[in-house]
PDB file of C-alpha atoms in Angstrom:
ATOM      1  CA  MET G  15       2.259 111.195  29.881  1.00 56.00           C
ATOM      2  CA  ASN G  16       5.320 110.260  28.677  1.00 66.00           C
ATOM      3  CA  PHE G  17       6.721 106.878  27.012  1.00 62.00           C
ATOM      4  CA  ARG G  18       8.212 105.846  29.854  1.00 70.00           C
ATOM      5  CA  ASN G  19       5.284 106.327  31.891  1.00 67.00           C
ATOM      6  CA  ILE G  20       2.954 104.527  29.893  1.00 69.00           C
ATOM      7  CA  ARG G  21       5.558 101.323  29.486  1.00 66.00           C
ATOM      8  CA  ARG G  22       5.767 101.431  33.584  1.00 69.00           C
ATOM      9  CA  PHE G  23       1.993 101.462  33.733  1.00 61.00           C
ATOM     10  CA  ALA G  24       1.415  98.736  30.763  1.00 59.00           C
ATOM     11  CA  LEU G  25       4.132  96.508  32.605  1.00 61.00           C
ATOM     12  CA  VAL G  26       2.463  97.320  36.599  1.00 56.00           C
ATOM     13  CA  ALA G  27      -0.854  96.505  34.757  1.00 53.00           C
ATOM     14  CA  ALA G  28       0.676  93.350  32.927  1.00 52.00           C
ATOM     15  CA  ALA G  29       2.419  91.879  36.329  1.00 52.00           C
ATOM     16  CA  SER G  30      -1.033  92.716  38.093  1.00 52.00           C
ATOM     17  CA  LEU G  31      -3.469  90.192  35.861  1.00 49.00           C
ATOM     18  CA  GLY G  32      -0.356  87.911  35.764  1.00 53.00           C
ATOM     19  CA  LEU G  33      -0.528  87.395  39.360  1.00 50.00           C
ATOM     20  CA  ALA G  34      -4.130  87.832  39.737  1.00 49.00           C
ATOM     21  CA  ALA G  35      -4.181  84.750  37.457  1.00 55.00           C
ATOM     22  CA  CYS G  36      -2.027  82.772  39.595  1.00 57.00           C
ATOM     23  CA  GLY G  37      -4.415  82.626  42.163  1.00 63.00           C
ATOM     24  CA  ILE G  38      -3.091  84.820  44.012  1.00 71.00           C
ATOM     25  CA  ASN G  39      -6.800  86.869  45.135  1.00 77.00           C
ATOM     26  CA  SER G  40      -8.867  83.878  43.695  1.00 83.00           C
ATOM     27  CA  VAL G  41      -7.338  81.312  46.415  1.00 83.00           C
ATOM     28  CA  PRO G  42      -7.854  83.393  49.808  1.00 86.00           C
ATOM     29  CA  ALA G  43     -11.229  84.605  48.295  1.00 87.00           C
ATOM     30  CA  ALA G  44     -12.358  80.978  47.696  1.00 89.00           C
ATOM     31  CA  GLU G  45     -10.544  80.155  51.337  1.00 90.00           C
ATOM     32  CA  GLU G  46     -12.411  83.202  53.795  1.00 92.00           C
ATOM     33  CA  ASN G  47     -15.641  82.356  51.276  1.00 92.00           C
ATOM     34  CA  ALA G  48     -15.951  78.880  53.158  1.00 93.00           C
ATOM     35  CA  LYS G  49     -14.787  79.435  56.160  1.00 93.00           C
ATOM     36  CA  ALA G  50     -17.838  81.940  56.219  1.00 94.00           C
ATOM     37  CA  LYS G  51     -19.956  79.069  55.306  1.00 94.00           C
ATOM     38  CA  TRP G  52     -18.914  77.335  58.058  1.00 93.00           C
ATOM     39  CA  ALA G  53     -19.489  79.219  60.428  1.00 93.00           C
ATOM     40  CA  ASP G  54     -23.469  79.974  58.985  1.00 93.00           C
ATOM     41  CA  VAL G  55     -23.463  76.238  59.524  1.00 92.00           C
ATOM     42  CA  GLU G  56     -21.761  76.201  63.359  1.00 92.00           C
ATOM     43  CA  ALA G  57     -24.532  78.896  63.965  1.00 92.00           C
ATOM     44  CA  GLN G  58     -27.443  76.576  63.201  1.00 91.00           C
ATOM     45  CA  PHE G  59     -26.237  73.679  65.382  1.00 90.00           C
ATOM     46  CA  GLN G  60     -25.799  76.243  67.747  1.00 91.00           C
ATOM     47  CA  ARG G  61     -29.114  77.341  66.951  1.00 90.00           C
ATOM     48  CA  ARG G  62     -30.825  73.648  67.868  1.00 88.00           C
ATOM     49  CA  ALA G  63     -28.616  73.105  70.255  1.00 87.00           C
ATOM     50  CA  ASN G  64     -30.250  75.868  72.215  1.00 87.00           C
ATOM     51  CA  LEU G  65     -33.781  74.891  71.746  1.00 84.00           C
ATOM     52  CA  ILE G  66     -32.641  71.302  73.414  1.00 79.00           C
ATOM     53  CA  PRO G  67     -33.578  72.862  77.089  1.00 81.00           C
ATOM     54  CA  ASN G  68     -37.363  73.625  75.473  1.00 77.00           C
ATOM     55  CA  LEU G  69     -37.548  69.962  74.502  1.00 73.00           C
ATOM     56  CA  ALA G  70     -36.767  68.825  77.905  1.00 70.00           C
ATOM     57  CA  GLU G  71     -39.650  70.938  79.592  1.00 72.00           C
ATOM     58  CA  VAL G  72     -42.003  69.911  76.969  1.00 69.00           C
ATOM     59  CA  ALA G  73     -40.825  66.046  77.683  1.00 66.00           C
ATOM     60  CA  GLN G  74     -41.892  66.725  81.969  1.00 63.00           C
ATOM     61  CA  GLY G  75     -44.711  64.578  81.335  1.00 58.00           C
ATOM     62  CA  ALA G  76     -43.740  62.119  79.459  1.00 58.00           C
ATOM     63  CA  ALA G  77     -43.553  58.146  80.453  1.00 55.00           C
ATOM     64  CA  GLU G  78     -39.829  56.824  81.886  1.00 58.00           C
ATOM     65  CA  ASN G  79     -38.835  55.539  77.983  1.00 59.00           C
ATOM     66  CA  GLU G  80     -39.177  59.560  76.982  1.00 65.00           C
ATOM     67  CA  ARG G  81     -37.422  60.496  79.805  1.00 69.00           C
ATOM     68  CA  ALA G  82     -34.475  57.535  78.819  1.00 73.00           C
ATOM     69  CA  ILE G  83     -34.400  59.279  75.153  1.00 73.00           C
ATOM     70  CA  LEU G  84     -34.522  62.544  76.734  1.00 73.00           C
ATOM     71  CA  THR G  85     -30.724  62.165  78.918  1.00 77.00           C
ATOM     72  CA  GLU G  86     -29.939  60.525  75.312  1.00 79.00           C
ATOM     73  CA  VAL G  87     -30.148  63.669  73.831  1.00 79.00           C
ATOM     74  CA  THR G  88     -29.391  65.838  76.373  1.00 79.00           C
ATOM     75  CA  GLU G  89     -26.156  63.487  76.642  1.00 83.00           C
ATOM     76  CA  ALA G  90     -25.973  64.097  73.109  1.00 83.00           C
ATOM     77  CA  ARG G  91     -26.246  67.792  73.200  1.00 84.00           C
ATOM     78  CA  ALA G  92     -23.436  68.084  75.296  1.00 85.00           C
ATOM     79  CA  LYS G  93     -20.990  65.704  73.252  1.00 84.00           C
ATOM     80  CA  ALA G  94     -22.232  67.963  70.445  1.00 85.00           C
ATOM     81  CA  THR G  95     -21.430  70.951  71.741  1.00 85.00           C
ATOM     82  CA  SER G  96     -17.721  69.976  73.487  1.00 85.00           C
ATOM     83  CA  VAL G  97     -16.247  68.805  69.689  1.00 87.00           C
ATOM     84  CA  ASN G  98     -15.541  72.489  67.838  1.00 86.00           C
ATOM     85  CA  VAL G  99     -14.095  72.870  64.716  1.00 88.00           C
ATOM     86  CA  THR G 100     -12.747  76.428  64.490  1.00 87.00           C
ATOM     87  CA  THR G 101     -11.733  77.530  60.277  1.00 86.00           C
ATOM     88  CA  ASP G 102      -8.233  76.254  61.080  1.00 87.00           C
ATOM     89  CA  ASP G 103      -9.421  73.005  61.152  1.00 90.00           C
ATOM     90  CA  LEU G 104     -11.184  72.674  58.134  1.00 91.00           C
ATOM     91  CA  ALA G 105      -8.570  70.994  56.729  1.00 90.00           C
ATOM     92  CA  ASP G 106      -8.567  68.000  59.156  1.00 91.00           C
ATOM     93  CA  GLY G 107     -10.732  65.066  57.979  1.00 90.00           C
ATOM     94  CA  ALA G 108     -10.261  63.187  61.348  1.00 91.00           C
ATOM     95  CA  LYS G 109     -11.665  66.027  63.519  1.00 91.00           C
ATOM     96  CA  MET G 110     -14.755  66.938  60.572  1.00 91.00           C
ATOM     97  CA  GLU G 111     -15.801  63.147  61.276  1.00 91.00           C
ATOM     98  CA  GLU G 112     -15.857  63.321  65.036  1.00 91.00           C
ATOM     99  CA  PHE G 113     -18.508  66.662  65.193  1.00 90.00           C
ATOM    100  CA  ALA G 114     -20.268  65.101  61.954  1.00 90.00           C
ATOM    101  CA  ALA G 115     -20.303  61.643  64.491  1.00 90.00           C
ATOM    102  CA  ALA G 116     -21.836  64.449  67.413  1.00 89.00           C
ATOM    103  CA  GLN G 117     -24.214  66.128  65.218  1.00 89.00           C
ATOM    104  CA  SER G 118     -25.894  63.531  63.807  1.00 89.00           C
ATOM    105  CA  GLN G 119     -25.861  61.540  67.221  1.00 86.00           C
ATOM    106  CA  MET G 120     -28.257  64.496  68.318  1.00 84.00           C
ATOM    107  CA  SER G 121     -30.380  64.389  65.058  1.00 86.00           C
ATOM    108  CA  GLN G 122     -31.187  60.562  66.064  1.00 85.00           C
ATOM    109  CA  GLY G 123     -32.239  61.419  69.225  1.00 82.00           C
ATOM    110  CA  ILE G 124     -34.276  64.425  68.562  1.00 81.00           C
ATOM    111  CA  GLY G 125     -36.264  62.679  66.177  1.00 81.00           C
ATOM    112  CA  ARG G 126     -36.625  59.549  68.189  1.00 78.00           C
ATOM    113  CA  LEU G 127     -38.142  61.755  70.934  1.00 75.00           C
ATOM    114  CA  LEU G 128     -40.154  63.985  68.850  1.00 75.00           C
ATOM    115  CA  ALA G 129     -41.478  60.601  66.920  1.00 77.00           C
ATOM    116  CA  SER G 130     -42.336  59.290  70.524  1.00 73.00           C
ATOM    117  CA  PHE G 131     -44.143  61.821  71.481  1.00 70.00           C
ATOM    118  CA  GLU G 132     -47.191  61.518  68.952  1.00 71.00           C
ATOM    119  CA  ALA G 133     -48.420  58.641  71.459  1.00 68.00           C
ATOM    120  CA  TYR G 134     -49.096  61.760  74.306  1.00 68.00           C
ATOM    121  CA  PRO G 135     -51.564  63.732  72.586  1.00 67.00           C
ATOM    122  CA  GLN G 136     -51.651  66.082  76.030  1.00 64.00           C
ATOM    123  CA  ILE G 137     -48.612  66.932  74.481  1.00 66.00           C
ATOM    124  CA  THR G 138     -48.352  66.694  71.254  1.00 63.00           C
ATOM    125  CA  SER G 139     -51.472  69.333  71.301  1.00 61.00           C
ATOM    126  CA  THR G 140     -49.847  72.121  73.385  1.00 67.00           C
ATOM    127  CA  GLN G 141     -48.979  75.356  71.745  1.00 69.00           C
ATOM    128  CA  GLY G 142     -45.222  74.803  73.280  1.00 70.00           C
ATOM    129  CA  TYR G 143     -44.853  71.315  71.723  1.00 70.00           C
ATOM    130  CA  ILE G 144     -46.109  72.677  68.455  1.00 75.00           C
ATOM    131  CA  THR G 145     -44.033  75.783  68.529  1.00 79.00           C
ATOM    132  CA  LEU G 146     -40.642  73.812  69.200  1.00 78.00           C
ATOM    133  CA  GLN G 147     -41.593  70.976  66.836  1.00 78.00           C
ATOM    134  CA  SER G 148     -41.933  73.565  64.402  1.00 82.00           C
ATOM    135  CA  GLN G 149     -38.736  75.319  65.696  1.00 84.00           C
ATOM    136  CA  LEU G 150     -37.005  72.232  65.285  1.00 83.00           C
ATOM    137  CA  GLU G 151     -37.852  71.221  61.997  1.00 85.00           C
ATOM    138  CA  GLY G 152     -36.615  74.848  60.855  1.00 87.00           C
ATOM    139  CA  THR G 153     -33.728  74.161  62.435  1.00 88.00           C
ATOM    140  CA  GLU G 154     -33.051  70.929  60.889  1.00 88.00           C
ATOM    141  CA  ASN G 155     -33.981  72.354  57.210  1.00 90.00           C
ATOM    142  CA  ARG G 156     -31.567  75.868  58.405  1.00 92.00           C
ATOM    143  CA  ILE G 157     -28.610  73.267  59.287  1.00 91.00           C
ATOM    144  CA  ALA G 158     -29.429  71.427  55.766  1.00 92.00           C
ATOM    145  CA  VAL G 159     -29.230  74.534  53.395  1.00 93.00           C
ATOM    146  CA  SER G 160     -26.161  75.548  55.114  1.00 93.00           C
ATOM    147  CA  LEU G 161     -24.623  71.826  54.836  1.00 93.00           C
ATOM    148  CA  ARG G 162     -24.984  72.072  51.112  1.00 94.00           C
ATOM    149  CA  ASP G 163     -23.819  76.181  51.187  1.00 95.00           C
ATOM    150  CA  TYR G 164     -20.691  75.140  53.221  1.00 94.00           C
ATOM    151  CA  ASN G 165     -19.685  72.167  50.949  1.00 94.00           C
ATOM    152  CA  GLU G 166     -20.366  73.665  47.736  1.00 95.00           C
ATOM    153  CA  ALA G 167     -17.731  76.843  48.773  1.00 94.00           C
ATOM    154  CA  VAL G 168     -15.159  73.847  50.085  1.00 94.00           C
ATOM    155  CA  ARG G 169     -16.380  72.699  46.636  1.00 94.00           C
ATOM    156  CA  GLN G 170     -14.800  75.812  44.635  1.00 92.00           C
ATOM    157  CA  TYR G 171     -12.407  76.258  47.000  1.00 89.00           C
ATOM    158  CA  ASN G 172     -10.791  72.812  46.268  1.00 90.00           C
ATOM    159  CA  THR G 173     -11.390  73.316  42.214  1.00 89.00           C
ATOM    160  CA  THR G 174      -9.430  76.467  42.810  1.00 86.00           C
ATOM    161  CA  ILE G 175      -6.591  75.193  44.461  1.00 85.00           C
ATOM    162  CA  ARG G 176      -6.077  71.912  42.254  1.00 85.00           C
ATOM    163  CA  THR G 177      -6.840  73.891  38.758  1.00 82.00           C
ATOM    164  CA  PHE G 178      -4.298  76.233  36.502  1.00 81.00           C
ATOM    165  CA  PRO G 179      -3.719  79.023  36.410  1.00 76.00           C
ATOM    166  CA  ASP G 180      -4.577  78.886  40.143  1.00 77.00           C
ATOM    167  CA  THR G 181      -2.952  76.176  41.362  1.00 75.00           C
ATOM    168  CA  ILE G 182       0.175  77.831  41.544  1.00 74.00           C
ATOM    169  CA  GLY G 183      -0.035  80.570  44.267  1.00 71.00           C
ATOM    170  CA  ALA G 184      -2.218  78.189  45.995  1.00 73.00           C
ATOM    171  CA  ASN G 185       0.702  76.341  46.600  1.00 73.00           C
ATOM    172  CA  ILE G 186       3.664  78.556  46.541  1.00 70.00           C
ATOM    173  CA  ILE G 187       2.044  81.216  47.686  1.00 63.00           C
ATOM    174  CA  HIS G 188      -0.094  80.287  49.950  1.00 65.00           C
ATOM    175  CA  GLY G 189       0.458  76.525  50.726  1.00 75.00           C
ATOM    176  CA  ALA G 190      -3.072  75.781  50.464  1.00 82.00           C
ATOM    177  CA  GLU G 191      -4.434  72.860  51.703  1.00 87.00           C
ATOM    178  CA  PRO G 192      -7.333  71.273  50.526  1.00 88.00           C
ATOM    179  CA  LEU G 193     -10.677  71.299  52.453  1.00 89.00           C
ATOM    180  CA  VAL G 194     -13.062  68.694  53.753  1.00 91.00           C
ATOM    181  CA  PRO G 195     -16.303  68.833  52.551  1.00 91.00           C
ATOM    182  CA  TYR G 196     -19.293  67.897  55.487  1.00 92.00           C
ATOM    183  CA  SER G 197     -21.003  64.539  55.458  1.00 86.00           C
ATOM    184  CA  ALA G 198     -23.330  62.927  57.777  1.00 69.00           C
ATOM    185  CA  THR G 199     -22.237  59.929  59.416  1.00 61.00           C
ATOM    186  CA  THR G 200     -25.316  58.066  59.274  1.00 51.00           C
ATOM    187  CA  GLU G 201     -27.729  58.243  55.913  1.00 50.00           C
ATOM    188  CA  GLY G 202     -30.530  60.863  56.119  1.00 49.00           C
ATOM    189  CA  ALA G 203     -29.518  62.075  59.472  1.00 47.00           C
ATOM    190  CA  GLU G 204     -28.700  65.734  58.143  1.00 47.00           C
ATOM    191  CA  GLU G 205     -32.964  65.778  57.239  1.00 50.00           C
ATOM    192  CA  ALA G 206     -35.101  67.236  59.712  1.00 50.00           C
ATOM    193  CA  PRO G 207     -37.233  64.832  61.153  1.00 48.00           C
ATOM    194  CA  GLU G 208     -40.729  63.745  59.798  1.00 51.00           C
ATOM    195  CA  LEU G 209     -43.351  63.821  62.181  1.00 43.00           C
ATOM    196  CA  ASP G 210     -47.239  62.657  61.461  1.00 45.00           C
ATOM    197  CA  LEU G 211     -48.857  65.246  64.594  1.00 41.00           C
ATOM    198  CA  THR G 212     -52.259  63.951  63.772  1.00 45.00           C
ATOM    199  CA  SER G 213     -54.214  61.971  66.972  1.00 40.00           C
ATOM    200  CA  ASP G 214     -56.340  58.960  66.019  1.00 40.00           C
TER     201      ASP G 214
END
């Protein structure tokens, strides 16, 4: 290898390092990570929505008050599943807020309905209810973990596009916009409902 080739190789290597240092690779990598984490969030919310019909089945023997709550949960499910946030919407604060509000409404309804079932020992003692309650609690916990992971990925991405030298590539080459972290619209709505399944 002659001196000219060595020099050319050194220039290419230096240019590659310079481009990498300016966010050419780090910005899209951070953005794709955040989008992947959002896909996990959507999957967990969909899992919860899929459990609602099972909840309706368990509620068949409940009193009129529980039927009213169940209707509210069913309507909240319809609204929550109709509000879609694609990866292109992750920088849209209003869209993210609308999605969070719909999911929070469903969380509250599920918590109230499950808590109201405690008054009906014949419901809370059935294997179907116990299994469903366990699945819902597990899903709420998965949602909380997915949201935490998504928010951390958003934090990393937003930090990447705002700090030197990555901000150069983020603004000039990628036209990067900050992503919006998920925040529950009702305090504690992202937490799994706590239920006392012991009978008096």
